Amino acid sequence: MTLYAIDLGHGCDYDGGAIAIKKEEDFINSVGLLLIKRLMQLGHEVIACRPSKASSLNNSLQQRCDRANNAKADIFVSLHANCFNTKAYGTEVFAMSPRGEKIARDICREISLLGFFNRGVKSGSHLYVVKNTNMVAVLVEMCFIDSARDVALFDAKYMADAICLGLTGRLPVDEKVF
Ligand SMILES: [Zn+2]
């Protein structure tokens, strides 16, 4: 049994997600709720880290870290979707410890099996929630919401399955898609 801190990125005051062809928060919310459900079906414990209100961007990010740190979670996973220049596409995962990098590699591989380009594991040492959480932490940029290619490929259910597989190597039996 693992205690996962699942951070649905953005979604509160001073911390809005990107908006392009799709809204980043819509992608995060749909995948996040399914991912939490799958992890719990596998017998893991999950705490959700997104605050309901915040006084600044920094405060929003710190509250997420506090929730994970106070719960002494084993693994912190922050969900995001990328937005750049409409030309970039694919998935990338940020981490800063060797164990985080291994998890990040597994998530990248599983998401790329859905057809998304594997942009690989990147250093998350500049990212607030990766840096300020005490446990193994990864930040998943699932795909690009301003890429027509990625938006056409995106399916919340398959994305949640891929991240669940990357984290645990398993899916709940009744949720198997293959
Ligand atoms: Zn984001």
PDB file of C-alpha atoms and ligand atoms in Angstrom:
ATOM      1  CA  MET A   1       0.000   0.000   0.000  1.00  0.00           C
ATOM      2  CA  THR A   2       1.321   3.371  -1.015  1.00  0.00           C
ATOM      3  CA  LEU A   3       0.059   6.777   0.069  1.00  0.00           C
ATOM      4  CA  TYR A   4      -0.202   8.918  -3.049  1.00  0.00           C
ATOM      5  CA  ALA A   5      -0.558  12.685  -2.862  1.00  0.00           C
ATOM      6  CA  ILE A   6      -2.377  13.559  -6.066  1.00  0.00           C
ATOM      7  CA  ASP A   7      -2.182  17.241  -6.926  1.00  0.00           C
ATOM      8  CA  LEU A   8      -4.686  18.392  -9.504  1.00  0.00           C
ATOM      9  CA  GLY A   9      -2.760  21.394 -10.848  1.00  0.00           C
ATOM     10  CA  HIS A  10      -4.268  24.908 -10.901  1.00  0.00           C
ATOM     11  CA  GLY A  11      -8.038  25.174 -10.278  1.00  0.00           C
ATOM     12  CA  CYS A  12      -8.013  27.834  -7.578  1.00  0.00           C
ATOM     13  CA  ASP A  13      -7.655  31.596  -7.193  1.00  0.00           C
ATOM     14  CA  TYR A  14      -4.362  33.090  -8.459  1.00  0.00           C
ATOM     15  CA  ASP A  15      -3.504  29.713  -9.990  1.00  0.00           C
ATOM     16  CA  GLY A  16      -5.512  29.284 -13.175  1.00  0.00           C
ATOM     17  CA  GLY A  17      -4.472  26.803 -15.854  1.00  0.00           C
ATOM     18  CA  ALA A  18      -3.707  27.538 -19.487  1.00  0.00           C
ATOM     19  CA  ILE A  19      -6.492  27.892 -22.047  1.00  0.00           C
ATOM     20  CA  ALA A  20      -6.022  27.094 -25.755  1.00  0.00           C
ATOM     21  CA  ILE A  21      -7.889  24.577 -27.955  1.00  0.00           C
ATOM     22  CA  LYS A  22      -8.886  23.002 -24.646  1.00  0.00           C
ATOM     23  CA  LYS A  23      -8.658  24.117 -21.031  1.00  0.00           C
ATOM     24  CA  GLU A  24      -5.768  22.691 -19.046  1.00  0.00           C
ATOM     25  CA  GLU A  25      -7.988  22.418 -15.958  1.00  0.00           C
ATOM     26  CA  ASP A  26     -10.560  20.300 -17.806  1.00  0.00           C
ATOM     27  CA  PHE A  27      -7.852  17.816 -18.822  1.00  0.00           C
ATOM     28  CA  ILE A  28      -6.435  17.772 -15.281  1.00  0.00           C
ATOM     29  CA  ASN A  29      -9.805  17.341 -13.576  1.00  0.00           C
ATOM     30  CA  SER A  30     -11.048  14.560 -15.819  1.00  0.00           C
ATOM     31  CA  VAL A  31      -7.809  12.565 -15.620  1.00  0.00           C
ATOM     32  CA  GLY A  32      -7.210  13.327 -11.950  1.00  0.00           C
ATOM     33  CA  LEU A  33     -10.540  12.005 -10.709  1.00  0.00           C
ATOM     34  CA  LEU A  34     -10.158   8.798 -12.716  1.00  0.00           C
ATOM     35  CA  LEU A  35      -6.563   8.341 -11.556  1.00  0.00           C
ATOM     36  CA  ILE A  36      -7.569   8.735  -7.892  1.00  0.00           C
ATOM     37  CA  LYS A  37     -10.341   6.183  -8.399  1.00  0.00           C
ATOM     38  CA  ARG A  38      -7.977   3.661 -10.004  1.00  0.00           C
ATOM     39  CA  LEU A  39      -5.324   4.010  -7.300  1.00  0.00           C
ATOM     40  CA  MET A  40      -7.944   3.478  -4.596  1.00  0.00           C
ATOM     41  CA  GLN A  41      -9.353   0.453  -6.451  1.00  0.00           C
ATOM     42  CA  LEU A  42      -5.839  -0.990  -6.350  1.00  0.00           C
ATOM     43  CA  GLY A  43      -5.881  -0.632  -2.556  1.00  0.00           C
ATOM     44  CA  HIS A  44      -3.710   2.482  -2.270  1.00  0.00           C
ATOM     45  CA  GLU A  45      -4.456   5.515  -0.148  1.00  0.00           C
ATOM     46  CA  VAL A  46      -4.821   8.866  -1.848  1.00  0.00           C
ATOM     47  CA  ILE A  47      -4.900  12.404  -0.559  1.00  0.00           C
ATOM     48  CA  ALA A  48      -5.912  15.199  -2.911  1.00  0.00           C
ATOM     49  CA  CYS A  49      -3.709  18.278  -2.653  1.00  0.00           C
ATOM     50  CA  ARG A  50      -5.494  21.061  -4.545  1.00  0.00           C
ATOM     51  CA  PRO A  51      -6.617  23.800  -2.134  1.00  0.00           C
ATOM     52  CA  SER A  52     -10.132  25.246  -2.428  1.00  0.00           C
ATOM     53  CA  LYS A  53      -8.848  28.788  -2.029  1.00  0.00           C
ATOM     54  CA  ALA A  54      -5.560  30.621  -2.011  1.00  0.00           C
ATOM     55  CA  SER A  55      -4.268  34.139  -1.340  1.00  0.00           C
ATOM     56  CA  SER A  56      -1.554  34.084  -4.017  1.00  0.00           C
ATOM     57  CA  LEU A  57       0.038  31.739  -6.532  1.00  0.00           C
ATOM     58  CA  ASN A  58       2.797  30.986  -4.048  1.00  0.00           C
ATOM     59  CA  ASN A  59       0.220  30.246  -1.361  1.00  0.00           C
ATOM     60  CA  SER A  60      -1.638  27.879  -3.693  1.00  0.00           C
ATOM     61  CA  LEU A  61       1.554  25.961  -4.400  1.00  0.00           C
ATOM     62  CA  GLN A  62       2.660  25.920  -0.744  1.00  0.00           C
ATOM     63  CA  GLN A  63      -0.727  24.583   0.400  1.00  0.00           C
ATOM     64  CA  ARG A  64      -0.342  21.677  -2.040  1.00  0.00           C
ATOM     65  CA  CYS A  65       3.086  20.858  -0.598  1.00  0.00           C
ATOM     66  CA  ASP A  66       1.814  21.237   2.985  1.00  0.00           C
ATOM     67  CA  ARG A  67      -0.968  18.731   2.390  1.00  0.00           C
ATOM     68  CA  ALA A  68       1.424  16.142   1.012  1.00  0.00           C
ATOM     69  CA  ASN A  69       4.092  16.811   3.653  1.00  0.00           C
ATOM     70  CA  ASN A  70       1.642  16.782   6.578  1.00  0.00           C
ATOM     71  CA  ALA A  71       0.137  13.495   5.385  1.00  0.00           C
ATOM     72  CA  LYS A  72       3.661  12.047   4.987  1.00  0.00           C
ATOM     73  CA  ALA A  73       2.721  10.811   1.551  1.00  0.00           C
ATOM     74  CA  ASP A  74       5.047   8.356  -0.169  1.00  0.00           C
ATOM     75  CA  ILE A  75       4.744   9.763  -3.677  1.00  0.00           C
ATOM     76  CA  PHE A  76       3.582  13.187  -4.874  1.00  0.00           C
ATOM     77  CA  VAL A  77       2.107  13.439  -8.369  1.00  0.00           C
ATOM     78  CA  SER A  78       1.154  16.816  -9.827  1.00  0.00           C
ATOM     79  CA  LEU A  79      -0.992  16.746 -12.957  1.00  0.00           C
ATOM     80  CA  HIS A  80      -0.697  19.413 -15.653  1.00  0.00           C
ATOM     81  CA  ALA A  81      -1.090  19.873 -19.382  1.00  0.00           C
ATOM     82  CA  ASN A  82       1.332  21.887 -21.469  1.00  0.00           C
ATOM     83  CA  CYS A  83       0.736  24.928 -23.657  1.00  0.00           C
ATOM     84  CA  PHE A  84       3.445  26.471 -25.838  1.00  0.00           C
ATOM     85  CA  ASN A  85       3.438  27.523 -29.493  1.00  0.00           C
ATOM     86  CA  THR A  86       0.803  25.179 -31.065  1.00  0.00           C
ATOM     87  CA  LYS A  87       3.676  23.291 -32.755  1.00  0.00           C
ATOM     88  CA  ALA A  88       5.114  21.426 -29.760  1.00  0.00           C
ATOM     89  CA  TYR A  89       3.458  18.144 -28.851  1.00  0.00           C
ATOM     90  CA  GLY A  90       3.902  15.114 -26.647  1.00  0.00           C
ATOM     91  CA  THR A  91       4.325  14.184 -23.037  1.00  0.00           C
ATOM     92  CA  GLU A  92       7.036  15.053 -20.516  1.00  0.00           C
ATOM     93  CA  VAL A  93       7.458  14.378 -16.808  1.00  0.00           C
ATOM     94  CA  PHE A  94       9.559  16.369 -14.340  1.00  0.00           C
ATOM     95  CA  ALA A  95      11.415  14.849 -11.395  1.00  0.00           C
ATOM     96  CA  MET A  96      14.479  15.569  -9.291  1.00  0.00           C
ATOM     97  CA  SER A  97      15.480  12.367  -7.477  1.00  0.00           C
ATOM     98  CA  PRO A  98      16.678   9.062  -8.968  1.00  0.00           C
ATOM     99  CA  ARG A  99      13.504   7.340  -7.774  1.00  0.00           C
ATOM    100  CA  GLY A 100      11.398  10.164  -9.145  1.00  0.00           C
ATOM    101  CA  GLU A 101      13.211   9.865 -12.466  1.00  0.00           C
ATOM    102  CA  LYS A 102      12.414   6.156 -12.634  1.00  0.00           C
ATOM    103  CA  ILE A 103       8.707   6.836 -11.990  1.00  0.00           C
ATOM    104  CA  ALA A 104       8.803   9.695 -14.512  1.00  0.00           C
ATOM    105  CA  ARG A 105      10.341   7.402 -17.146  1.00  0.00           C
ATOM    106  CA  ASP A 106       7.636   4.788 -16.540  1.00  0.00           C
ATOM    107  CA  ILE A 107       4.860   7.385 -16.882  1.00  0.00           C
ATOM    108  CA  CYS A 108       6.408   8.818 -20.082  1.00  0.00           C
ATOM    109  CA  ARG A 109       6.611   5.318 -21.559  1.00  0.00           C
ATOM    110  CA  GLU A 110       2.991   4.456 -20.735  1.00  0.00           C
ATOM    111  CA  ILE A 111       1.646   7.758 -22.096  1.00  0.00           C
ATOM    112  CA  SER A 112       3.747   7.396 -25.248  1.00  0.00           C
ATOM    113  CA  LEU A 113       2.160   3.964 -25.801  1.00  0.00           C
ATOM    114  CA  LEU A 114      -1.129   5.878 -26.309  1.00  0.00           C
ATOM    115  CA  GLY A 115       0.488   7.585 -29.310  1.00  0.00           C
ATOM    116  CA  PHE A 116       1.842  10.743 -27.685  1.00  0.00           C
ATOM    117  CA  PHE A 117       5.423  11.710 -28.526  1.00  0.00           C
ATOM    118  CA  ASN A 118       7.780  10.900 -25.655  1.00  0.00           C
ATOM    119  CA  ARG A 119       9.601  14.139 -24.803  1.00  0.00           C
ATOM    120  CA  GLY A 120      11.204  12.357 -21.893  1.00  0.00           C
ATOM    121  CA  VAL A 121      12.111  13.053 -18.300  1.00  0.00           C
ATOM    122  CA  LYS A 122      13.135  16.618 -17.406  1.00  0.00           C
ATOM    123  CA  SER A 123      14.697  18.123 -14.322  1.00  0.00           C
ATOM    124  CA  GLY A 124      12.033  19.434 -11.963  1.00  0.00           C
ATOM    125  CA  SER A 125      14.457  21.225  -9.641  1.00  0.00           C
ATOM    126  CA  HIS A 126      12.981  24.618 -10.622  1.00  0.00           C
ATOM    127  CA  LEU A 127       9.369  23.569  -9.992  1.00  0.00           C
ATOM    128  CA  TYR A 128       7.880  24.734  -6.691  1.00  0.00           C
ATOM    129  CA  VAL A 129       5.849  21.640  -5.858  1.00  0.00           C
ATOM    130  CA  VAL A 130       8.614  19.227  -6.858  1.00  0.00           C
ATOM    131  CA  LYS A 131      11.197  21.177  -4.862  1.00  0.00           C
ATOM    132  CA  ASN A 132       9.121  21.783  -1.733  1.00  0.00           C
ATOM    133  CA  THR A 133       7.622  18.352  -1.159  1.00  0.00           C
ATOM    134  CA  ASN A 134       9.541  15.999   1.149  1.00  0.00           C
ATOM    135  CA  MET A 135       8.764  12.789  -0.715  1.00  0.00           C
ATOM    136  CA  VAL A 136       9.461  11.462  -4.196  1.00  0.00           C
ATOM    137  CA  ALA A 137       7.718  13.917  -6.505  1.00  0.00           C
ATOM    138  CA  VAL A 138       6.855  14.041 -10.182  1.00  0.00           C
ATOM    139  CA  LEU A 139       5.025  16.639 -12.247  1.00  0.00           C
ATOM    140  CA  VAL A 140       3.292  15.217 -15.299  1.00  0.00           C
ATOM    141  CA  GLU A 141       2.755  17.438 -18.346  1.00  0.00           C
ATOM    142  CA  MET A 142       0.376  14.973 -19.947  1.00  0.00           C
ATOM    143  CA  CYS A 143       0.250  16.553 -23.423  1.00  0.00           C
ATOM    144  CA  PHE A 144      -0.231  19.956 -25.070  1.00  0.00           C
ATOM    145  CA  ILE A 145      -3.655  21.626 -25.000  1.00  0.00           C
ATOM    146  CA  ASP A 146      -2.636  23.921 -27.886  1.00  0.00           C
ATOM    147  CA  SER A 147      -1.545  21.034 -30.145  1.00  0.00           C
ATOM    148  CA  ALA A 148      -4.272  19.823 -32.518  1.00  0.00           C
ATOM    149  CA  ARG A 149      -2.441  16.486 -32.701  1.00  0.00           C
ATOM    150  CA  ASP A 150      -2.421  15.974 -28.932  1.00  0.00           C
ATOM    151  CA  VAL A 151      -5.970  17.227 -28.407  1.00  0.00           C
ATOM    152  CA  ALA A 152      -7.234  14.729 -31.014  1.00  0.00           C
ATOM    153  CA  LEU A 153      -5.374  11.880 -29.279  1.00  0.00           C
ATOM    154  CA  PHE A 154      -6.412  12.803 -25.749  1.00  0.00           C
ATOM    155  CA  ASP A 155      -8.851  10.567 -23.901  1.00  0.00           C
ATOM    156  CA  ALA A 156      -9.124  11.051 -20.137  1.00  0.00           C
ATOM    157  CA  LYS A 157      -9.752   7.374 -19.443  1.00  0.00           C
ATOM    158  CA  TYR A 158      -6.725   6.131 -21.394  1.00  0.00           C
ATOM    159  CA  MET A 159      -4.560   8.909 -19.935  1.00  0.00           C
ATOM    160  CA  ALA A 160      -5.581   7.969 -16.372  1.00  0.00           C
ATOM    161  CA  ASP A 161      -4.868   4.302 -17.150  1.00  0.00           C
ATOM    162  CA  ALA A 162      -1.421   5.183 -18.502  1.00  0.00           C
ATOM    163  CA  ILE A 163      -0.447   7.236 -15.454  1.00  0.00           C
ATOM    164  CA  CYS A 164      -1.798   4.523 -13.136  1.00  0.00           C
ATOM    165  CA  LEU A 165       0.284   1.921 -14.997  1.00  0.00           C
ATOM    166  CA  GLY A 166       3.352   4.149 -14.853  1.00  0.00           C
ATOM    167  CA  LEU A 167       2.959   4.583 -11.095  1.00  0.00           C
ATOM    168  CA  THR A 168       1.968   1.071 -10.063  1.00  0.00           C
ATOM    169  CA  GLY A 169       2.520  -1.245 -13.040  1.00  0.00           C
ATOM    170  CA  ARG A 170      -1.096  -2.338 -12.655  1.00  0.00           C
ATOM    171  CA  LEU A 171      -4.692  -1.421 -13.431  1.00  0.00           C
ATOM    172  CA  PRO A 172      -7.796  -2.424 -11.494  1.00  0.00           C
ATOM    173  CA  VAL A 173      -9.120  -5.581 -13.154  1.00  0.00           C
ATOM    174  CA  ASP A 174     -12.507  -4.137 -14.133  1.00  0.00           C
ATOM    175  CA  GLU A 175     -10.854  -1.081 -15.653  1.00  0.00           C
ATOM    176  CA  LYS A 176      -8.543  -2.955 -18.022  1.00  0.00           C
ATOM    177  CA  VAL A 177      -8.761  -1.458 -21.462  1.00  0.00           C
ATOM    178  CA  PHE A 178      -6.679  -3.962 -23.416  1.00  0.00           C
TER     179      PHE A 178
HETATM  180 ZN    ZN B   1      -0.059  23.741 -15.497  1.00  0.00          ZN
END
